[in-house]
Short mmCIF file of C-alpha atoms and ligand atoms in Angstrom, two decimals:
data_model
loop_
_atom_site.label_atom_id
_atom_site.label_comp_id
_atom_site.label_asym_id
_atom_site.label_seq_id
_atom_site.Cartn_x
_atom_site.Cartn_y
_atom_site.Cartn_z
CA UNK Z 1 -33.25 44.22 -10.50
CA UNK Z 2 -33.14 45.73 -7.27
CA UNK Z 3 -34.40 42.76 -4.28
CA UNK Z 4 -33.63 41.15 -0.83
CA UNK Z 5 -33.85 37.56 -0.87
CA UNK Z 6 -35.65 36.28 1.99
CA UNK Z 7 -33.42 33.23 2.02
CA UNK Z 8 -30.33 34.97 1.72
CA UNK Z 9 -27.86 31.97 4.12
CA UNK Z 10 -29.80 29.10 1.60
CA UNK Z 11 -27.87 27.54 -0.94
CA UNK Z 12 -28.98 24.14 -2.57
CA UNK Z 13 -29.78 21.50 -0.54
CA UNK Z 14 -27.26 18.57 0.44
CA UNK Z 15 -29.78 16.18 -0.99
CA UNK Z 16 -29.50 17.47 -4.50
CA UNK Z 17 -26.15 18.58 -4.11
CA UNK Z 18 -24.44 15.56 -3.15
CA UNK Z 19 -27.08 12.98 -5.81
CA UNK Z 20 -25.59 15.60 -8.55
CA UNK Z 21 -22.28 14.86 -7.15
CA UNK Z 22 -23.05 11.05 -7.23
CA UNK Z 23 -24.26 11.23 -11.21
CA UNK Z 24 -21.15 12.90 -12.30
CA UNK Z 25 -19.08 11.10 -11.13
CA UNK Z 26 -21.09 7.76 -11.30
CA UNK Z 27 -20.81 7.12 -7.95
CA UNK Z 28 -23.28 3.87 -5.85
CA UNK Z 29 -25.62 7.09 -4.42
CA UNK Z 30 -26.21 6.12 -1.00
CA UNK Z 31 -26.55 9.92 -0.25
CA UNK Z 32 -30.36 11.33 -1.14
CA UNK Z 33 -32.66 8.58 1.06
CA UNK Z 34 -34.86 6.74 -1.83
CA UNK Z 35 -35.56 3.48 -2.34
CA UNK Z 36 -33.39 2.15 -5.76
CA UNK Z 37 -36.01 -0.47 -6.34
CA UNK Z 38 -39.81 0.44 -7.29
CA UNK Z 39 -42.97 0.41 -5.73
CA UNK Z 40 -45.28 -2.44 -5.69
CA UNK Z 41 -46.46 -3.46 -9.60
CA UNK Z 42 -50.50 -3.95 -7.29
CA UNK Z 43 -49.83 -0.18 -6.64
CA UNK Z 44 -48.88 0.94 -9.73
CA UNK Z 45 -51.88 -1.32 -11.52
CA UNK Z 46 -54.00 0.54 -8.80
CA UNK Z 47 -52.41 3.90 -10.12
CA UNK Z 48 -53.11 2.52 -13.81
CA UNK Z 49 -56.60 2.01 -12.76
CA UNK Z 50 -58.13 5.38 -11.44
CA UNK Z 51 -56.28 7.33 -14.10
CA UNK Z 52 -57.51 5.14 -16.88
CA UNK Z 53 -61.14 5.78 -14.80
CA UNK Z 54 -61.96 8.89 -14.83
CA UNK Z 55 -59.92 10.82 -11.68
CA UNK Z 56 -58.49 12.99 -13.67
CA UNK Z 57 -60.16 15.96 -12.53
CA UNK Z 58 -59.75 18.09 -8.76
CA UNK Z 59 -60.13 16.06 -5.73
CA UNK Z 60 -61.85 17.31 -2.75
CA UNK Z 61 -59.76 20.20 -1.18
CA UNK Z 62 -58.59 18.40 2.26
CA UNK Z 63 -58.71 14.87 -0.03
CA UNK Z 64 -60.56 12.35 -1.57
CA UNK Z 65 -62.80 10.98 1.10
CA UNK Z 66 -62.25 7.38 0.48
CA UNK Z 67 -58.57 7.97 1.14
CA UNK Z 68 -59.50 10.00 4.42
CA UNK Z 69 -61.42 7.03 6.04
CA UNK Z 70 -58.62 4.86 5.23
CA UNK Z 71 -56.56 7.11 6.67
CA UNK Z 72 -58.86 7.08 9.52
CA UNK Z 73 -59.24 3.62 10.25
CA UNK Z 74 -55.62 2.79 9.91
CA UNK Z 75 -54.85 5.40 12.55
CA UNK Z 76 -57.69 4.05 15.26
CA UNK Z 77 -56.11 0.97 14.60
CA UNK Z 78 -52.68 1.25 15.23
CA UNK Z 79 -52.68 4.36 17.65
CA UNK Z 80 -56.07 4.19 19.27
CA UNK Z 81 -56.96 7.54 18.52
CA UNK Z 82 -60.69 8.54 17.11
CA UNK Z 83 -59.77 10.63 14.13
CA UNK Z 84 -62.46 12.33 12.57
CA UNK Z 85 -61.64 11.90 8.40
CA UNK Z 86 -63.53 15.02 7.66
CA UNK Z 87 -62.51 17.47 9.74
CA UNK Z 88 -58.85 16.34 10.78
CA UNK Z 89 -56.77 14.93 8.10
CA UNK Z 90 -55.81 16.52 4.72
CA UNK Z 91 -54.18 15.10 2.26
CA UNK Z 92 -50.91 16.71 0.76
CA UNK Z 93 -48.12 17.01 -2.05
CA UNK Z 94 -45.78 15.03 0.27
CA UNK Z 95 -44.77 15.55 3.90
CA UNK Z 96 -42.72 18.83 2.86
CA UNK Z 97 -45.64 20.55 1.79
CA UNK Z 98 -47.58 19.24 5.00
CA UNK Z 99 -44.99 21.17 7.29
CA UNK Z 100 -44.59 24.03 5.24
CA UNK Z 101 -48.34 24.82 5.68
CA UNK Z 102 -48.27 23.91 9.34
CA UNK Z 103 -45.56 26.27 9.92
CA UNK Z 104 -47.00 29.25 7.44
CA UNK Z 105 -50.25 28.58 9.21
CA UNK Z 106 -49.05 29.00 13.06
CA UNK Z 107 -45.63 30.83 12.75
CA UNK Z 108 -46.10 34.82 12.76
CA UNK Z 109 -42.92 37.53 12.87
CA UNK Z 110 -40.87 37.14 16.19
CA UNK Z 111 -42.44 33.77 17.12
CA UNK Z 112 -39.40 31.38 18.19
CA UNK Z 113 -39.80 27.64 17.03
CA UNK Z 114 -37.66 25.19 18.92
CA UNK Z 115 -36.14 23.03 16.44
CA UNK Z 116 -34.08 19.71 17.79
CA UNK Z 117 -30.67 19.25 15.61
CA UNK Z 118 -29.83 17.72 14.02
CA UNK Z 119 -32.88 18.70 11.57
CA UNK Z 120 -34.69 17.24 8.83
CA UNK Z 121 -33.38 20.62 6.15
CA UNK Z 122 -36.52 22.47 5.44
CA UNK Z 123 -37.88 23.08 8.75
CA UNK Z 124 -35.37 26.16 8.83
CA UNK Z 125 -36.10 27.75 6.03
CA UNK Z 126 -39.78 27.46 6.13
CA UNK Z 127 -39.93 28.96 9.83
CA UNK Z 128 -37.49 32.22 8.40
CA UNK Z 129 -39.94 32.68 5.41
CA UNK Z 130 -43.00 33.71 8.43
CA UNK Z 131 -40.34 35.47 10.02
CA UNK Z 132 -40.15 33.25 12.66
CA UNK Z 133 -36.78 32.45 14.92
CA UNK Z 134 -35.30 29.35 14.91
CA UNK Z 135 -34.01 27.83 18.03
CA UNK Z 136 -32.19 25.27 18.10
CA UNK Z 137 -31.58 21.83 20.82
CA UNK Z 138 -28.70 20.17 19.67
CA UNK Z 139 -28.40 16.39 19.65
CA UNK Z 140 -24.84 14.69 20.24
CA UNK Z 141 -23.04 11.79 19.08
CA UNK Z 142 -22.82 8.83 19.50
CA UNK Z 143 -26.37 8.65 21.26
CA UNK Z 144 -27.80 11.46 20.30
CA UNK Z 145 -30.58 11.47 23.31
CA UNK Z 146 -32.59 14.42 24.43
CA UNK Z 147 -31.96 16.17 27.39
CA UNK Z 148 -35.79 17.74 28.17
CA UNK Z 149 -34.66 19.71 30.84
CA UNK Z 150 -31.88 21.74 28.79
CA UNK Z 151 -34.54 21.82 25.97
CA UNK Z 152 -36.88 23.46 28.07
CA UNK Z 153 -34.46 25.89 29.02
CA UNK Z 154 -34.70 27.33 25.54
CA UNK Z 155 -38.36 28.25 25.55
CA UNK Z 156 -39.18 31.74 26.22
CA UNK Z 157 -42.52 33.66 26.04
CA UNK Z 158 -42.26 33.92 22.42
CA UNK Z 159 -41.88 30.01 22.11
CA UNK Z 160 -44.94 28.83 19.94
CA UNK Z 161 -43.89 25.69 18.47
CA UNK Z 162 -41.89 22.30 18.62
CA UNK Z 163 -40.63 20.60 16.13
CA UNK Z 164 -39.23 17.00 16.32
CA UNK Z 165 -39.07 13.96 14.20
CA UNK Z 166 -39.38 9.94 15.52
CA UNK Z 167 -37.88 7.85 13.98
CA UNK Z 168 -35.11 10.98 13.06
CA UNK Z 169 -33.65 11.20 10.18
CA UNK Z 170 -30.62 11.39 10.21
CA UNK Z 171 -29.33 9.78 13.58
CA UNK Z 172 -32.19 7.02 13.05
CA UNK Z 173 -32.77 7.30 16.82
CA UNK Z 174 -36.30 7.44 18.32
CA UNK Z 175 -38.59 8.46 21.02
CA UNK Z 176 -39.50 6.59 23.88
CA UNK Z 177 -43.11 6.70 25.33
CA UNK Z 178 -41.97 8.64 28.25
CA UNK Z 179 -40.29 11.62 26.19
CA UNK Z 180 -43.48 11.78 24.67
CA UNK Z 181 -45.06 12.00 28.21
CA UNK Z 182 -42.72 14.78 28.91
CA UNK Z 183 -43.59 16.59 25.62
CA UNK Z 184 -46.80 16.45 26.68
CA UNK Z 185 -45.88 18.31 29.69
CA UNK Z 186 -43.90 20.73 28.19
CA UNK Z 187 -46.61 21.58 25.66
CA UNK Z 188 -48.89 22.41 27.89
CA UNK Z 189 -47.04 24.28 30.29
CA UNK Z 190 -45.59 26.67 27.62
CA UNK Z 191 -48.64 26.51 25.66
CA UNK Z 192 -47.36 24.84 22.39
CA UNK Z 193 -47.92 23.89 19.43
CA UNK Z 194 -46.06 21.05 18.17
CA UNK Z 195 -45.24 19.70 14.76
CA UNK Z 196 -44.68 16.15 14.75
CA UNK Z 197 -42.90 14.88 11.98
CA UNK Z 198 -43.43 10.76 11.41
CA UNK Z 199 -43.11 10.09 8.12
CA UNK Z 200 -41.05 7.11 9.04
CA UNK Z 201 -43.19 5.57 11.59
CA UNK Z 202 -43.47 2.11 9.44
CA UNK Z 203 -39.73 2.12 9.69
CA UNK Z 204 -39.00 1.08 13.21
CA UNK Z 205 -36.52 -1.92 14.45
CA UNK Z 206 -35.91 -4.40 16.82
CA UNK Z 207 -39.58 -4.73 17.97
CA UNK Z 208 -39.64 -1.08 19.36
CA UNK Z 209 -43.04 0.65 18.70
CA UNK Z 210 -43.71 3.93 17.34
CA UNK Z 211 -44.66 6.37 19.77
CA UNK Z 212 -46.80 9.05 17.75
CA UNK Z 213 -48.64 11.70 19.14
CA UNK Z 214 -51.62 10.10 18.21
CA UNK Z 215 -51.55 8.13 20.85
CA UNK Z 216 -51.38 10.68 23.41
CA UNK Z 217 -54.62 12.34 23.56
CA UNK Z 218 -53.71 15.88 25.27
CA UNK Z 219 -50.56 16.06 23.58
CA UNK Z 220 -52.54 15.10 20.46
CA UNK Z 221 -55.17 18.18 21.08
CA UNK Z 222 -52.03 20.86 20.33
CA UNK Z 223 -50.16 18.54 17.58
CA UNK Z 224 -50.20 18.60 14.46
CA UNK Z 225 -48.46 15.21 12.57
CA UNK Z 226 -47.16 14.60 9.24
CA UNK Z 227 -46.94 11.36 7.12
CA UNK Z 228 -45.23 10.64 3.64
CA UNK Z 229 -46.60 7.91 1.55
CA UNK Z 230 -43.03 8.14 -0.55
CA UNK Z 231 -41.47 6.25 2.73
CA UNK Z 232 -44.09 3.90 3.10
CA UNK Z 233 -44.87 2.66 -0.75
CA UNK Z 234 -41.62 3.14 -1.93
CA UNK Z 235 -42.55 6.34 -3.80
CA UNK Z 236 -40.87 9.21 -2.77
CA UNK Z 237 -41.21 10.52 -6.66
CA UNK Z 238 -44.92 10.78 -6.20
CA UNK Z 239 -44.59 13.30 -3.61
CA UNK Z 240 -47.82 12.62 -1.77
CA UNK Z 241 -48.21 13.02 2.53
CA UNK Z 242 -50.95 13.52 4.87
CA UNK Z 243 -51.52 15.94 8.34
CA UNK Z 244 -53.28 14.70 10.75
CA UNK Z 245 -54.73 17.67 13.80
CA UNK Z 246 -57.83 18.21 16.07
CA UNK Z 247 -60.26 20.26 13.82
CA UNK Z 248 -59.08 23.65 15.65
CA UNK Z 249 -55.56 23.11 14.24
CA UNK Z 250 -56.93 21.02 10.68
CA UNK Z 251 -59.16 24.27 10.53
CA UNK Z 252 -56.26 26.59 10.11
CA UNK Z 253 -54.02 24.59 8.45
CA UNK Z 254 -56.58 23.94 5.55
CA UNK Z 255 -56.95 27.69 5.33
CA UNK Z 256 -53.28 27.95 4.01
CA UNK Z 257 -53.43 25.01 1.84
CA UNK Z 258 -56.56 25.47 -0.14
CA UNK Z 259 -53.93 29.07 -1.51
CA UNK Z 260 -50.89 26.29 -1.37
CA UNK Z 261 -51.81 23.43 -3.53
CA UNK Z 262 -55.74 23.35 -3.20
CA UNK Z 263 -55.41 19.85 -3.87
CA UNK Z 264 -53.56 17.14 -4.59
CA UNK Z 265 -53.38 14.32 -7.44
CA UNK Z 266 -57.03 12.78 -7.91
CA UNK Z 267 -55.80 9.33 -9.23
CA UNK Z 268 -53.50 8.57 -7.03
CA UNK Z 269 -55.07 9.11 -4.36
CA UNK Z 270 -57.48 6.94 -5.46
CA UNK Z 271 -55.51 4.01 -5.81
CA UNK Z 272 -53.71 4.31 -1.89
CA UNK Z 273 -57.03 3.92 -0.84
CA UNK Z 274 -57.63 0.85 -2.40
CA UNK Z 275 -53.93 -0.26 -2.06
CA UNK Z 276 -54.40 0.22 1.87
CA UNK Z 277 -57.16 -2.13 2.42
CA UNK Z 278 -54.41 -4.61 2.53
CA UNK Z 279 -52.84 -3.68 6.07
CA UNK Z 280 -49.72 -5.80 5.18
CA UNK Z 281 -48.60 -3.41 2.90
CA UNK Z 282 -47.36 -1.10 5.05
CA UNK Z 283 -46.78 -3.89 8.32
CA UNK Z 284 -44.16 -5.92 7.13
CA UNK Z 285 -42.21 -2.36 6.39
CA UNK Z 286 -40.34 -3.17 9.13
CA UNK Z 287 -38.80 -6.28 8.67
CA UNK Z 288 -38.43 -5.49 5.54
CA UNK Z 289 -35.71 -2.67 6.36
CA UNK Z 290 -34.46 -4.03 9.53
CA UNK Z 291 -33.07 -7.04 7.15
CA UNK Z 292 -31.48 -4.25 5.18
CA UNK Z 293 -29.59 -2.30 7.90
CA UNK Z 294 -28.50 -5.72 9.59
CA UNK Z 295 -26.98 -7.01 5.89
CA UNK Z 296 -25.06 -4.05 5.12
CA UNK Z 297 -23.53 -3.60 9.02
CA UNK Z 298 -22.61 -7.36 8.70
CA UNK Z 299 -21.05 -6.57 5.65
CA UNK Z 300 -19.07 -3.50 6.75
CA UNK Z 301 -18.33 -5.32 9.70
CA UNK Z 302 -14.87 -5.40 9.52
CA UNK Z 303 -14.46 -2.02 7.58
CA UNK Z 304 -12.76 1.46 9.43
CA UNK Z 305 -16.29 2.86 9.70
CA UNK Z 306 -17.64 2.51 12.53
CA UNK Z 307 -21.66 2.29 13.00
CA UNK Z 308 -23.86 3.94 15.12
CA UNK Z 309 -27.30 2.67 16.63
CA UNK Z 310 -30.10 3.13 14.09
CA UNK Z 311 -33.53 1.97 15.74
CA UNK Z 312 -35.53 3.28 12.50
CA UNK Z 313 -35.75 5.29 9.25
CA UNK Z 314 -34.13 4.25 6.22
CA UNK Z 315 -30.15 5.74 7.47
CA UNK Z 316 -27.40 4.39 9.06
CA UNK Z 317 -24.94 6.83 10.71
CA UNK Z 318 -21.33 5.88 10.70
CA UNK Z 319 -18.40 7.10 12.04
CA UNK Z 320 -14.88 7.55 10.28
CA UNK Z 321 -13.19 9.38 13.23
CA UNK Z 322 -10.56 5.87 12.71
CA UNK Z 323 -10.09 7.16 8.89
CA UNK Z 324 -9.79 10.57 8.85
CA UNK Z 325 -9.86 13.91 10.62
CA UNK Z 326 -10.95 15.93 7.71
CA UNK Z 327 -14.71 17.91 7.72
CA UNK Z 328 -17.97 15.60 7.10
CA UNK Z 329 -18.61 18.03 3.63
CA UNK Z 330 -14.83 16.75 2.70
CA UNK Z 331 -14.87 13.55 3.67
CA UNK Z 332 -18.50 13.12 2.01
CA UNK Z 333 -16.95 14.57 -1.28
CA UNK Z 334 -13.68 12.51 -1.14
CA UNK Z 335 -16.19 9.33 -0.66
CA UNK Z 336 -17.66 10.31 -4.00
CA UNK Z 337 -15.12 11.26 -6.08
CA UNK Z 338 -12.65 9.24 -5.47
CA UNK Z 339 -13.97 6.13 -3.93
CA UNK Z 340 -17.33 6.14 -5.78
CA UNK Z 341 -19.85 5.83 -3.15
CA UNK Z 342 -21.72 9.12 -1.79
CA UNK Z 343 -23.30 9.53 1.34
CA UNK Z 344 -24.42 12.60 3.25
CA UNK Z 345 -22.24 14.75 5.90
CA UNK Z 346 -24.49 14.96 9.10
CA UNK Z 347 -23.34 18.54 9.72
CA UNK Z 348 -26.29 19.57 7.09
CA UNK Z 349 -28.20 19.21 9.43
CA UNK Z 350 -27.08 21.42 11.97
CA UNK Z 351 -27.32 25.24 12.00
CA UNK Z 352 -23.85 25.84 13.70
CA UNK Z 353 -20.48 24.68 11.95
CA UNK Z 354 -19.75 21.08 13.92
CA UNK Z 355 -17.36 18.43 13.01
CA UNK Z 356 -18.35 15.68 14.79
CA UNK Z 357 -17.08 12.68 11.77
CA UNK Z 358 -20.19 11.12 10.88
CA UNK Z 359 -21.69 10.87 7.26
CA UNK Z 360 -24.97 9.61 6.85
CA UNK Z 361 -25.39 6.16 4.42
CA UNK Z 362 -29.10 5.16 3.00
CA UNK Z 363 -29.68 1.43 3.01
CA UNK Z 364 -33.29 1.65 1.35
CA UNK Z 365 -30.96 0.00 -1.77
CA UNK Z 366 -31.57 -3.79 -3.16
CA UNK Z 367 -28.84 -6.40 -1.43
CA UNK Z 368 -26.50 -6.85 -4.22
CA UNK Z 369 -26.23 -2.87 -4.68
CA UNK Z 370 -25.64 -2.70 -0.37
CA UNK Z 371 -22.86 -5.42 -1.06
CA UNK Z 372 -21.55 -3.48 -3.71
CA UNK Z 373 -20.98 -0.32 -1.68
CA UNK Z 374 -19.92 -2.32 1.22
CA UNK Z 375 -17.23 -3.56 -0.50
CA UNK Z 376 -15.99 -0.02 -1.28
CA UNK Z 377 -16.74 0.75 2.57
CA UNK Z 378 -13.92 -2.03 3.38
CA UNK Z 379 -11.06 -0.40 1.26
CA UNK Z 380 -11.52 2.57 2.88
CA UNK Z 381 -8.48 2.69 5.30
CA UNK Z 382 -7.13 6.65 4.60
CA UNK Z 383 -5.28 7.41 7.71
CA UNK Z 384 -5.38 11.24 8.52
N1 PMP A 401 -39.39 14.72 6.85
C1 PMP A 401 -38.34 13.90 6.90
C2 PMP A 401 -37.73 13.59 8.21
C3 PMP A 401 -37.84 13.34 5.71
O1 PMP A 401 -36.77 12.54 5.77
C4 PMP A 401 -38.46 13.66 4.50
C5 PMP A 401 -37.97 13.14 3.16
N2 PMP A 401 -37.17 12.14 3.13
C6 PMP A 401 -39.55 14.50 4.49
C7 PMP A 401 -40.00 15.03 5.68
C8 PMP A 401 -40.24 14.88 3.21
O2 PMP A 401 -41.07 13.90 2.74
P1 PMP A 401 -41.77 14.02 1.30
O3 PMP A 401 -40.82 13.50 0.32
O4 PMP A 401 -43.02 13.21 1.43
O5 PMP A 401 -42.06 15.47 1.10
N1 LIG A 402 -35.65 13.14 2.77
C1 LIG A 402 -34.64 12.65 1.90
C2 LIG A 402 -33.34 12.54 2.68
O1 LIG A 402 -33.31 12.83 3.83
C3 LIG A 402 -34.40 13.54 0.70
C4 LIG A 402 -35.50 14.41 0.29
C5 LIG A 402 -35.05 15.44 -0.67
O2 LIG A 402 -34.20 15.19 -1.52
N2 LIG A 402 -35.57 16.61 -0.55
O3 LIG A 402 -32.35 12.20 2.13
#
């Protein structure tokens, strides 16, 4: 059959590629970011509950409304911001689906989307399928900061959107209040949209707050900003997120995903609401991971590899510039298949070829399995 993909440079993604990699070859997978422990048994009762009850039928289209004031009081809580739970948050099948609708729903033919590398993977693709432009800011090792002023440099009058992600995945750096201030700026001077990507905004170390775009009230009024419950409850198989926009923004976006999904799982939607009312389920996230990242870098301490700063998400960036020279896809496969623990090359995440020695590690793993790997870390002492 005669076609044209409308993919055509997409192969499969590093996430699958390098987990199928892992299984083969029965490797500790620290590559693919899930937790390797479950989700709370109160949450899964919860779960139990409303499917055993009856919520086994369509929810609402944007969500089940006792989910959407949850949602709604947890965000005037934490961020300040008045969030109306009818007309500005849907519910979705995970955070990818929430930013695949917010970019079908804004992105038209020719529009350029700024895109800061390196990126979360399906940003890309989902900005080609509308026939939009990507255009990408890249980020550097070892700090990986943002340089606004270069940034704005890139947007032109066919700019429409921004895309960034705090805490970032991969680098596990975040954004300061001010570079929110200055996205604010930027915004509205080019008059864009932005797509705010925060699914790991319970994730956040060393007392630093996250700065969401909630919090900023212009910025907020040309924002659109997307949540994962899989990061939060240890869940990522459940595939459930959230969106959170002004109504003129919620108003398009639903428009595209009552054709996407319509709506998403009845039950469990159900049971986050109820599992929510207890606000420490989702506080003491922090802690909980910061204890994580700080056992394995105490165990690699010693090891070749040499960490970089991760304020938040579940990653830890490290650097084997002192082990070898070869290509982060190499290196990533070598780690694998011959020393049995896989981790991610950060170059995924970039558009353009770059070599900069870093592979990505994902601590969201129980303490003896972190020690395990760690130990594997240490022997690693290939010289070029
Ligand atoms: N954005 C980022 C930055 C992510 O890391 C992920 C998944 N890990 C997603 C979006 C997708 O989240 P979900 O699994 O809820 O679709
Ligand atoms: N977001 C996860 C990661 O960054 C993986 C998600 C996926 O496999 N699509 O590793």
């Amino acid at each position: 059959m005669n076609f044209q993909s409308k993919l055509p440079n997409v192969g499969t993604t590093i996430f699958t590629v390098m987990s199928s990699l892992a299984n083969e070859h029965q490797a500790i997978n620290l590559s693919q970011g899930f937790p390797n422990f479950d989700c709370a048994p109160e949450l899964k009762n919860l779960v139990n509950k409303y499917l055993q009850n009856g919520f086994n039928q369509y929810a609402p289209m944007a969500g089940a409304n006792a989910l959407l004031e949850k949602l709604a009081g947890k965000i005037e809580k934490l961020y300040g911001a008045s969030i109306n739970p009818k007309t500005e948050i849907t519910i979705t099948a995970g955070a990818t689906q929430a930013l695949f609708t917010a970019i079908t729903a804004f992105i038209k033919s020719g529009d350029e989307v700024v895109l800061i590398e390196p990126a979360y993977d399906c940003y890309g693709p989902s900005i080609e399928l509308c026939g939009g432009v990507v255009v990408p800011y890249e980020m550097k090792a070892p700090d990986f900061k943002i340089d606004w002023e270069e940034l704005e440099k890139l947007i032109t009058s066919k700019t429409r959107m921004l895309i960034f992600n705090t805490p970032h995945n991969p680098t596990g750096s975040i954004l300061l209040e001010d570079d929110l201030k200055i996205i604010e700026r930027i915004a509205e001077k080019h008059d864009l949209i932005v797509l705010s990507d925060e699914v790991y905004e319970h994730l956040i170390f060393d007392g630093e707050q996250h700065q969401s775009v909630l919090r900023f009230p212009k910025l907020f009024q040309r924002s659109l900003a997307v949540y994962s419950f899989g990061k939060t409850f240890h869940a990522t198989g459940w595939k459930m997120g959230y969106c959170v926009a002004p109504e003129h923004l919620m108003r398009e976006f639903r428009r595209v995903h009552q054709f996407n999904v319509f709506s998403v799982n009845s039950f469990v939607q159900q049971a986050i609401a109820a599992y929510l009312e207890d606000e420490n389920t989702y506080l003491n996230l922090n802690s909980f991971y910061q204890e994580k990242r700080d056992f394995f870098l105490e165990k690699i301490k010693d090891s070749k590899f040499r960490p970089l700063k991760s304020s938040g998400t579940y990653f830890q960036l490290v650097d084997y510039s002192a082990i070898s020279d070869e290509d982060e896809f190499e290196f990533a496969k070598k780690m694998t298949t011959e020393f049995g623990v896989a981790v991610i090359p950060v170059s995924a995440f970039y558009s353009k070829k770059v070599n900069q020695k870093i592979v990505r590690v994902c601590f969201a793993k129980t303490e003896s399995l972190l020690a395990e790997a760690a130990e594997v870390f240490n022997r690693i002492t290939l010289t070029p």
